[in-house]
Short mmCIF file of C-alpha atoms and ligand atoms in Angstrom, two decimals:
data_model
loop_
_atom_site.label_atom_id
_atom_site.label_comp_id
_atom_site.label_asym_id
_atom_site.label_seq_id
_atom_site.Cartn_x
_atom_site.Cartn_y
_atom_site.Cartn_z
CA UNK A 228 92.65 100.45 141.58
CA UNK A 229 91.35 101.74 138.32
CA UNK A 230 94.62 102.98 136.58
CA UNK A 231 92.23 105.91 135.20
CA UNK A 232 91.84 107.21 138.85
CA UNK A 233 95.61 107.02 139.44
CA UNK A 234 97.47 107.50 135.92
CA UNK A 235 97.38 110.24 133.12
CA UNK A 236 98.10 107.65 130.60
CA UNK A 237 99.26 103.93 131.24
CA UNK A 238 99.58 100.75 129.26
CA UNK A 239 97.70 97.62 129.76
CA UNK A 240 99.60 94.40 129.22
CA UNK A 241 97.78 91.37 128.37
CA UNK A 242 99.87 88.68 129.81
CA UNK A 243 97.81 85.93 128.85
CA UNK A 244 98.09 86.92 125.12
CA UNK A 245 101.81 86.67 125.40
CA UNK A 246 101.33 83.40 127.10
CA UNK A 247 99.17 81.82 124.41
CA UNK A 248 101.44 83.68 121.58
CA UNK A 249 104.47 81.59 122.98
CA UNK A 250 102.24 78.50 122.98
CA UNK A 251 101.40 78.98 119.33
CA UNK A 252 105.11 79.48 118.50
CA UNK A 253 106.12 76.17 120.30
CA UNK A 254 103.44 74.42 118.45
CA UNK A 255 104.23 75.82 115.45
CA UNK A 256 107.94 75.66 115.46
CA UNK A 257 108.36 72.14 117.16
CA UNK A 258 111.82 73.29 118.75
CA UNK A 259 112.52 75.40 121.85
CA UNK A 260 111.62 78.91 121.94
CA UNK A 261 113.81 81.79 123.21
CA UNK A 262 111.51 84.66 124.21
CA UNK A 263 113.23 88.05 123.50
CA UNK A 264 112.53 90.15 126.06
CA UNK A 265 115.19 93.05 125.57
CA UNK A 266 114.29 96.74 125.65
CA UNK A 267 112.08 96.18 128.73
CA UNK A 268 110.27 93.23 126.58
CA UNK A 269 109.54 95.70 123.58
CA UNK A 270 108.07 97.98 125.94
CA UNK A 271 105.73 95.68 127.52
CA UNK A 272 107.81 95.14 130.77
CA UNK A 273 110.92 92.60 130.98
CA UNK A 274 109.96 90.84 134.17
CA UNK A 275 106.15 90.04 133.70
CA UNK A 276 106.64 89.13 129.98
CA UNK A 277 109.26 86.59 130.52
CA UNK A 278 107.33 85.09 133.29
CA UNK A 279 104.24 84.98 130.98
CA UNK A 280 106.52 83.40 128.24
CA UNK A 281 107.76 80.73 130.52
CA UNK A 282 104.44 79.76 131.46
CA UNK A 283 103.58 79.69 127.56
CA UNK A 284 106.40 77.42 127.46
CA UNK A 285 109.58 79.42 126.42
CA UNK A 286 112.97 77.50 127.24
CA UNK A 287 114.86 80.44 127.23
CA UNK A 288 115.01 84.19 127.74
CA UNK A 289 117.21 86.53 125.28
CA UNK A 290 118.28 90.01 126.21
CA UNK A 291 120.60 92.73 124.66
CA UNK A 292 122.31 94.25 127.87
CA UNK A 293 123.78 93.16 130.97
CA UNK A 294 121.50 95.38 132.88
CA UNK A 295 118.65 93.49 131.33
CA UNK A 296 119.78 89.93 131.98
CA UNK A 297 120.36 91.02 135.86
CA UNK A 298 116.98 92.48 135.94
CA UNK A 299 115.59 88.85 135.25
CA UNK A 300 117.85 87.27 137.82
CA UNK A 301 116.89 89.75 140.47
CA UNK A 302 112.92 88.79 139.69
CA UNK A 303 114.34 85.25 140.42
CA UNK A 304 113.87 84.12 136.87
CA UNK A 305 116.28 81.11 136.98
CA UNK A 306 115.87 79.61 133.24
CA UNK A 307 118.45 79.93 130.98
CA UNK A 308 119.14 83.64 129.66
CA UNK A 309 121.42 84.46 126.76
CA UNK A 310 122.90 87.79 126.25
CA UNK A 311 122.52 88.22 122.27
CA UNK A 312 124.69 91.02 121.98
CA UNK A 313 128.05 92.58 123.02
CA UNK A 314 129.07 92.13 126.73
CA UNK A 315 131.62 94.99 127.99
CA UNK A 316 134.72 92.88 128.99
CA UNK A 317 134.69 94.01 132.53
CA UNK A 318 130.99 92.65 132.86
CA UNK A 319 131.62 88.95 131.69
CA UNK A 320 132.14 88.36 135.36
CA UNK A 321 128.94 89.50 136.61
CA UNK A 322 127.31 87.49 133.53
CA UNK A 323 129.12 84.31 134.70
CA UNK A 324 127.96 84.72 138.36
CA UNK A 325 124.42 85.49 137.13
CA UNK A 326 124.70 82.15 134.96
CA UNK A 327 123.94 84.25 131.91
CA UNK A 328 125.06 82.99 128.53
CA UNK A 329 126.92 85.21 126.50
CA UNK A 330 127.55 85.80 122.83
CA UNK A 331 131.21 85.76 121.31
CA UNK A 332 132.88 86.05 118.24
CA UNK A 333 136.73 86.69 118.65
CA UNK A 334 139.51 85.19 120.32
CA UNK A 335 140.21 88.04 122.89
CA UNK A 336 136.42 87.52 124.25
CA UNK A 337 137.07 83.60 124.44
CA UNK A 338 140.37 84.26 126.63
CA UNK A 339 138.62 86.63 128.77
CA UNK A 340 135.77 84.50 129.36
CA UNK A 341 138.44 81.67 129.99
CA UNK A 342 140.03 83.73 132.35
CA UNK A 343 136.73 84.86 134.19
CA UNK A 344 135.76 80.95 134.18
CA UNK A 345 138.86 80.27 135.81
CA UNK A 346 138.56 82.67 138.95
CA UNK A 347 134.63 82.38 139.11
CA UNK A 348 133.06 79.00 137.72
CA UNK A 349 132.01 78.20 134.29
CA UNK A 350 131.19 80.70 131.79
CA UNK A 351 128.70 79.42 128.85
CA UNK A 352 129.31 80.54 125.45
CA UNK A 353 127.43 80.95 122.10
CA UNK A 354 129.59 81.57 119.07
CA UNK A 355 128.19 84.12 116.85
CA UNK A 356 128.40 83.64 113.26
CA UNK A 357 127.77 86.55 110.61
CA UNK A 358 126.26 84.70 107.52
CA UNK A 359 125.21 88.14 106.28
CA UNK A 360 123.81 90.58 108.49
CA UNK A 361 127.17 92.40 108.58
CA UNK A 362 126.42 93.36 112.51
CA UNK A 363 127.89 91.04 115.06
CA UNK A 364 129.64 87.70 114.48
CA UNK A 365 132.75 86.02 113.00
CA UNK A 366 132.91 85.05 109.53
CA UNK A 367 132.13 81.62 108.74
CA UNK A 368 135.73 80.55 107.70
CA UNK A 369 136.88 81.55 111.26
CA UNK A 370 133.97 79.26 113.07
CA UNK A 371 136.26 75.95 113.52
CA UNK A 372 139.07 77.88 114.68
CA UNK A 373 137.17 79.90 117.26
CA UNK A 374 135.17 76.65 118.17
CA UNK A 375 138.40 74.86 118.93
CA UNK A 376 139.63 77.72 121.15
CA UNK A 377 136.57 77.53 123.11
CA UNK A 378 136.65 73.75 123.31
CA UNK A 379 140.12 73.74 124.44
CA UNK A 380 139.40 75.50 127.54
CA UNK A 381 137.68 73.83 130.90
CA UNK A 382 136.60 77.13 132.45
CA UNK A 383 134.15 77.72 129.43
CA UNK A 384 131.30 75.75 128.39
CA UNK A 385 130.68 75.67 124.42
CA UNK A 386 126.75 75.81 124.81
CA UNK A 387 125.88 77.12 121.42
CA UNK A 388 126.53 78.53 117.94
CA UNK A 389 123.88 81.02 116.38
CA UNK A 390 123.40 83.83 113.32
CA UNK A 391 120.79 86.24 112.77
CA UNK A 392 118.84 86.82 109.49
CA UNK A 393 118.84 90.35 107.72
CA UNK A 394 115.76 90.07 105.44
CA UNK A 395 113.54 87.12 107.03
CA UNK A 396 110.86 89.72 107.22
CA UNK A 397 110.62 89.77 103.34
CA UNK A 398 109.76 86.09 102.63
CA UNK A 399 110.29 86.79 98.83
CA UNK A 400 113.89 87.63 99.43
CA UNK A 401 116.59 84.81 98.67
CA UNK A 402 118.96 86.41 101.30
CA UNK A 403 117.49 83.99 104.00
CA UNK A 404 118.05 80.85 102.18
CA UNK A 405 121.73 81.88 101.32
CA UNK A 406 122.28 82.67 105.11
CA UNK A 407 120.74 79.40 106.21
CA UNK A 408 123.05 77.48 103.83
CA UNK A 409 126.12 79.25 105.07
CA UNK A 410 125.00 78.48 108.64
CA UNK A 411 124.53 74.78 107.82
CA UNK A 412 128.02 74.65 106.07
CA UNK A 413 129.19 75.95 109.48
CA UNK A 414 127.37 73.30 111.47
CA UNK A 415 128.50 70.70 109.02
CA UNK A 416 132.30 71.54 109.75
CA UNK A 417 131.80 71.90 113.48
CA UNK A 418 129.95 68.27 113.13
CA UNK A 419 132.69 66.80 111.37
CA UNK A 420 135.38 68.24 113.77
CA UNK A 421 133.49 66.70 116.63
CA UNK A 422 132.53 70.44 117.73
CA UNK A 423 129.02 71.00 117.15
CA UNK A 424 127.48 72.44 120.26
CA UNK A 425 123.99 71.54 121.63
CA UNK A 426 122.21 74.36 120.58
CA UNK A 427 122.02 75.85 116.92
CA UNK A 428 119.92 78.79 116.26
CA UNK A 429 119.03 81.42 113.64
CA UNK A 430 115.44 82.25 113.21
CA UNK A 431 113.58 85.57 114.58
CA UNK A 432 109.82 85.81 114.42
CA UNK A 433 109.73 86.20 110.82
CA UNK A 434 111.87 83.26 110.26
CA UNK A 435 109.98 81.03 112.79
CA UNK A 436 106.91 81.68 110.86
CA UNK A 437 107.93 81.18 107.60
CA UNK A 438 111.12 78.86 107.43
CA UNK A 439 110.75 75.96 109.30
CA UNK A 440 113.95 74.50 107.88
CA UNK A 441 115.67 77.27 109.44
CA UNK A 442 114.43 76.46 113.06
CA UNK A 443 117.29 74.46 113.90
CA UNK A 444 117.35 73.71 117.79
CA UNK A 445 115.69 76.99 118.98
CA UNK A 446 114.07 79.90 117.71
CA UNK A 447 114.43 83.57 119.07
CA UNK A 448 111.41 85.39 118.80
CA UNK A 449 110.41 88.82 120.12
CA UNK A 450 107.91 90.75 117.99
CA UNK A 451 105.74 87.53 117.35
CA UNK A 452 105.37 86.82 121.36
CA UNK A 453 103.99 90.42 121.75
CA UNK A 454 101.17 89.70 118.99
CA UNK A 455 102.78 92.27 116.42
CA UNK A 456 103.23 91.28 112.78
CA UNK A 457 107.11 90.92 111.52
CA UNK A 458 106.22 93.11 108.70
CA UNK A 459 103.66 93.98 106.19
CA UNK A 460 104.97 91.01 103.95
CA UNK A 461 105.09 88.68 107.00
CA UNK A 462 101.81 89.01 108.94
CA UNK A 463 101.21 86.90 111.85
CA UNK A 464 98.57 84.09 111.60
CA UNK A 465 95.15 85.25 112.98
CA UNK A 466 95.73 83.26 116.02
CA UNK A 467 97.94 85.60 117.46
CA UNK A 468 96.94 88.30 119.88
CA UNK A 469 98.37 91.71 120.37
CA UNK A 470 99.16 92.40 124.06
CA UNK A 471 99.40 96.13 124.71
CA UNK A 472 96.97 98.71 124.90
CA UNK A 473 97.96 102.35 125.40
CA UNK A 474 95.38 104.58 127.44
CA UNK A 475 94.89 107.76 128.71
CA UNK A 476 91.89 110.06 129.18
CA UNK A 477 90.23 113.43 128.66
CA UNK A 478 91.72 115.83 131.21
CA UNK A 479 89.29 118.80 129.98
CA UNK A 480 86.96 119.55 127.40
CA UNK A 481 86.18 122.77 125.98
CA UNK A 482 84.17 124.28 123.55
CA UNK A 483 85.70 126.82 121.48
CA UNK A 484 84.51 129.68 119.09
CA UNK A 485 85.36 129.77 115.20
CA UNK A 486 88.65 131.21 114.59
CA UNK A 487 90.80 130.18 117.81
CA UNK A 488 94.19 128.94 117.72
CA UNK A 489 94.88 125.26 119.27
CA UNK A 490 98.39 124.34 120.78
CA UNK A 491 102.04 125.60 119.89
CA UNK A 492 102.01 127.55 116.88
CA UNK A 493 98.40 127.79 116.07
CA UNK A 494 98.98 124.99 113.83
CA UNK A 495 95.26 124.25 113.78
CA UNK A 496 92.59 126.92 113.96
CA UNK A 497 89.07 126.28 114.63
CA UNK A 498 86.80 126.36 111.81
CA UNK A 499 83.70 126.70 113.58
CA UNK A 500 82.39 126.22 117.44
CA UNK A 501 84.47 123.13 118.01
CA UNK A 502 84.79 120.87 121.06
CA UNK A 503 88.30 120.51 121.70
CA UNK A 504 89.75 117.74 124.53
CA UNK A 505 93.06 117.86 126.21
CA UNK A 506 94.75 114.45 126.60
CA UNK A 507 97.56 114.28 129.10
CA UNK A 508 100.20 112.45 127.25
CA UNK A 509 103.14 113.84 124.75
CA UNK A 510 106.16 113.34 123.07
CA UNK A 511 107.78 112.89 126.34
CA UNK A 512 105.83 109.55 126.72
CA UNK A 513 106.95 108.50 123.37
CA UNK A 514 103.91 109.72 121.33
CA UNK A 515 105.84 111.16 118.50
CA UNK A 516 105.54 114.78 117.43
CA UNK A 517 103.96 113.81 114.31
CA UNK A 518 101.01 115.53 112.55
CA UNK A 519 97.77 114.10 111.75
CA UNK A 520 97.43 111.57 114.34
CA UNK A 521 94.13 109.49 115.41
CA UNK A 522 92.94 108.18 118.78
CA UNK A 523 89.98 106.18 120.00
CA UNK A 524 87.21 108.08 122.20
CA UNK A 525 84.16 106.10 122.91
CA UNK A 526 84.96 103.60 120.39
CA UNK A 527 85.41 106.43 117.51
CA UNK A 528 88.40 107.47 115.55
CA UNK A 529 89.14 110.87 116.45
CA UNK A 530 91.61 113.35 115.22
CA UNK A 531 94.54 115.06 116.97
CA UNK A 532 94.57 118.73 116.05
CA UNK A 533 97.37 121.36 116.40
CA UNK A 534 101.04 120.05 117.59
CA UNK A 535 101.79 117.48 119.97
CA UNK A 536 103.06 118.73 123.27
CA UNK A 537 105.61 117.30 125.54
CA UNK A 538 102.72 116.54 128.17
CA UNK A 539 99.52 116.99 126.09
CA UNK A 540 97.90 116.47 122.98
CA UNK A 541 94.59 117.91 121.89
CA UNK A 542 91.73 116.04 120.06
CA UNK A 543 88.74 117.48 118.15
CA UNK A 544 85.45 115.96 119.87
CA UNK A 545 82.87 116.96 117.39
CA UNK A 546 82.61 113.22 116.43
CA UNK A 547 81.74 112.09 119.90
CA UNK A 548 79.52 114.43 121.56
CA UNK A 549 79.02 111.82 124.17
CA UNK A 550 82.54 112.39 125.28
CA UNK A 551 83.16 113.94 128.76
CA UNK A 552 86.24 114.83 131.08
CA UNK A 553 87.21 111.39 132.45
CA UNK A 554 86.38 109.67 129.30
CA UNK A 555 88.76 106.93 128.17
CA UNK A 556 91.25 107.63 125.27
CA UNK A 557 92.83 104.66 123.66
CA UNK A 558 95.98 105.74 121.70
CA UNK A 559 96.99 102.04 120.79
CA UNK A 560 94.96 99.13 120.89
CA UNK A 561 91.09 98.33 120.71
CA UNK A 562 88.36 100.46 121.97
CA UNK A 563 84.65 99.36 121.38
CA UNK A 564 84.54 98.00 117.85
CA UNK A 565 87.64 99.73 116.46
CA UNK A 566 91.55 99.33 116.77
CA UNK A 567 94.32 101.31 116.07
CA UNK A 568 97.34 98.87 115.55
CA UNK A 569 100.76 99.55 116.41
CA UNK A 570 101.41 98.81 112.63
CA UNK A 571 98.80 101.81 111.89
CA UNK A 572 100.82 104.25 114.10
CA UNK A 573 104.09 103.05 112.74
CA UNK A 574 103.04 104.00 109.23
CA UNK A 575 101.90 107.42 110.29
CA UNK A 576 105.15 107.80 112.12
CA UNK A 577 107.30 106.58 109.03
CA UNK A 578 108.91 103.88 111.28
CA UNK A 579 108.08 100.37 112.53
CA UNK A 580 105.99 98.77 115.05
CA UNK A 581 108.96 97.41 116.96
CA UNK A 582 109.89 101.12 117.31
CA UNK A 583 106.33 102.19 118.48
CA UNK A 584 106.29 100.14 121.50
CA UNK A 585 109.92 100.05 122.61
CA UNK A 586 109.31 103.98 122.48
CA UNK A 587 106.52 104.09 124.97
CA UNK A 588 108.18 106.32 127.76
CA UNK A 589 109.26 105.35 131.27
CA UNK A 590 106.91 107.55 132.87
CA UNK A 591 103.77 105.53 131.31
CA UNK A 592 103.10 102.50 134.03
CA UNK A 593 102.77 99.18 132.69
CA UNK A 594 99.64 97.77 134.29
CA UNK A 595 99.61 93.98 133.87
CA UNK A 596 95.69 92.46 133.12
C1 PLP B 186 115.92 91.20 118.71
C2 PLP B 186 116.65 89.88 118.22
C3 PLP B 186 115.65 88.61 117.73
C4 PLP B 186 114.16 89.01 117.84
O1 PLP B 186 113.66 89.48 116.54
P1 PLP B 186 112.26 89.62 116.28
O2 PLP B 186 112.09 90.09 115.06
O3 PLP B 186 111.59 90.71 117.33
O4 PLP B 186 111.58 88.40 116.55
C5 PLP B 186 116.49 87.72 117.55
N1 PLP B 186 117.61 87.40 117.21
C6 PLP B 186 118.47 88.29 117.70
C7 PLP B 186 120.14 88.39 117.59
C8 PLP B 186 118.20 89.79 118.08
O5 PLP B 186 118.76 90.73 118.31
#
C-alpha cells in the first residue's frame, strides 16, 4: 500500500543505498567492514540495515546494547556481532549463548566471562584500550596484563583488541595520529608476547575515510553507511548516497484572514490573507520544537510557522498554490529538485546529523524501498 494512504508520517529507507555505501567502504579501505547498526540502525531500522550491509559486503555488525544484539539474532542474522559498549554482568551469559562478542577492559569482566564460558561455552572477547577518548577502555599500560589474563583462560576466546578515536572527524587535529600511535604500540607489545589477537580495529567512519594507516584489520563504520557526512570538515565522497527520506502530508489546508494567530502562543500571526497547512508530525515524532524550520512541498522550500506541537506543525503555503490536502510533505530528504539534508536540519537544531536521524520517533514507521 502507498504509505500515504496509511500513515501520518513515515520514513522511507533506501536499502540499496546502504548496500552500495558499504560496498564503497569495502573498496576504499580494503579491510573488513563492521556495519554499526546501534540505535536501531541510526534510526533507519537495525534489522533491514544489517541485512543490506551484509549484502554490500559487511563482515561484522556492531551494536551498543544487549537488546540490540538479541534483536539481530532473533532476525536470524548469523554473522559475527560485537557489542561495542558495556554489558551488564548478568547479561554476559545471554551474549555468550547468542554468540555475540563482547568488549572488556578490566579483570572483573574477564573473570565473569571466564566463569560464564565454563558453564555455557566459549565467550569471545575484544579488549578495549583507551588511547585518548577517555570513555570506555583500559589504559595502554594494562593491555599486556589483561591480554595474559584472557589468554590464560580456555573458556574465553581472545578475538580482538580495539580503541576509539575522539577527533577523527576533524582531520586537521593531531589527536587521531597520536591515538593510532599509542594503539600501534599496544599491538607491538602484544605481538612481542605472542598475544596479538586476530582482529585489531580502531577506525570509525571519519577515520576509515581519511586515515588508511588506521584501518588495521577492520573499520567500524556507522554514519557513512547511511550516506551521512561524519562532519562538515570530513565530508563523504559524492559517490555515497543518503538512505532516509522522512515524509508526511498535508492533513488540512485553510485560508486565514490577516491578523490570525497560528498555533500555541500565537507566536506567528498572519500578515495578510494566507494559506496555512496542517502537517501531522510533531516533537513526539522527533521533529524538534525549534522555530524557523523548512519543509518541502511540491519540491519547494516551505516555511514552518508558529510553534511545533506534539503531533502537528503548521506550514505557510503561499509559495505553493498547487498544494492541496494530501500533498506529500518532505521533512528530510529529496523532493523534486530540492533536498533538505540531515546536516541542514542539524544546523537548525544546533546538533549533529547523527542525533537528527537517531531521534526520529518510534511511531514513525520505517518503510523499506
Ligand atoms: C558508534 C561507534 C562507531 C561508529 O561511528 P561512526 O562515526 O558512526 O562511524 C564506531 N565505534 C564505536 C566504538 C562506536 O561507539
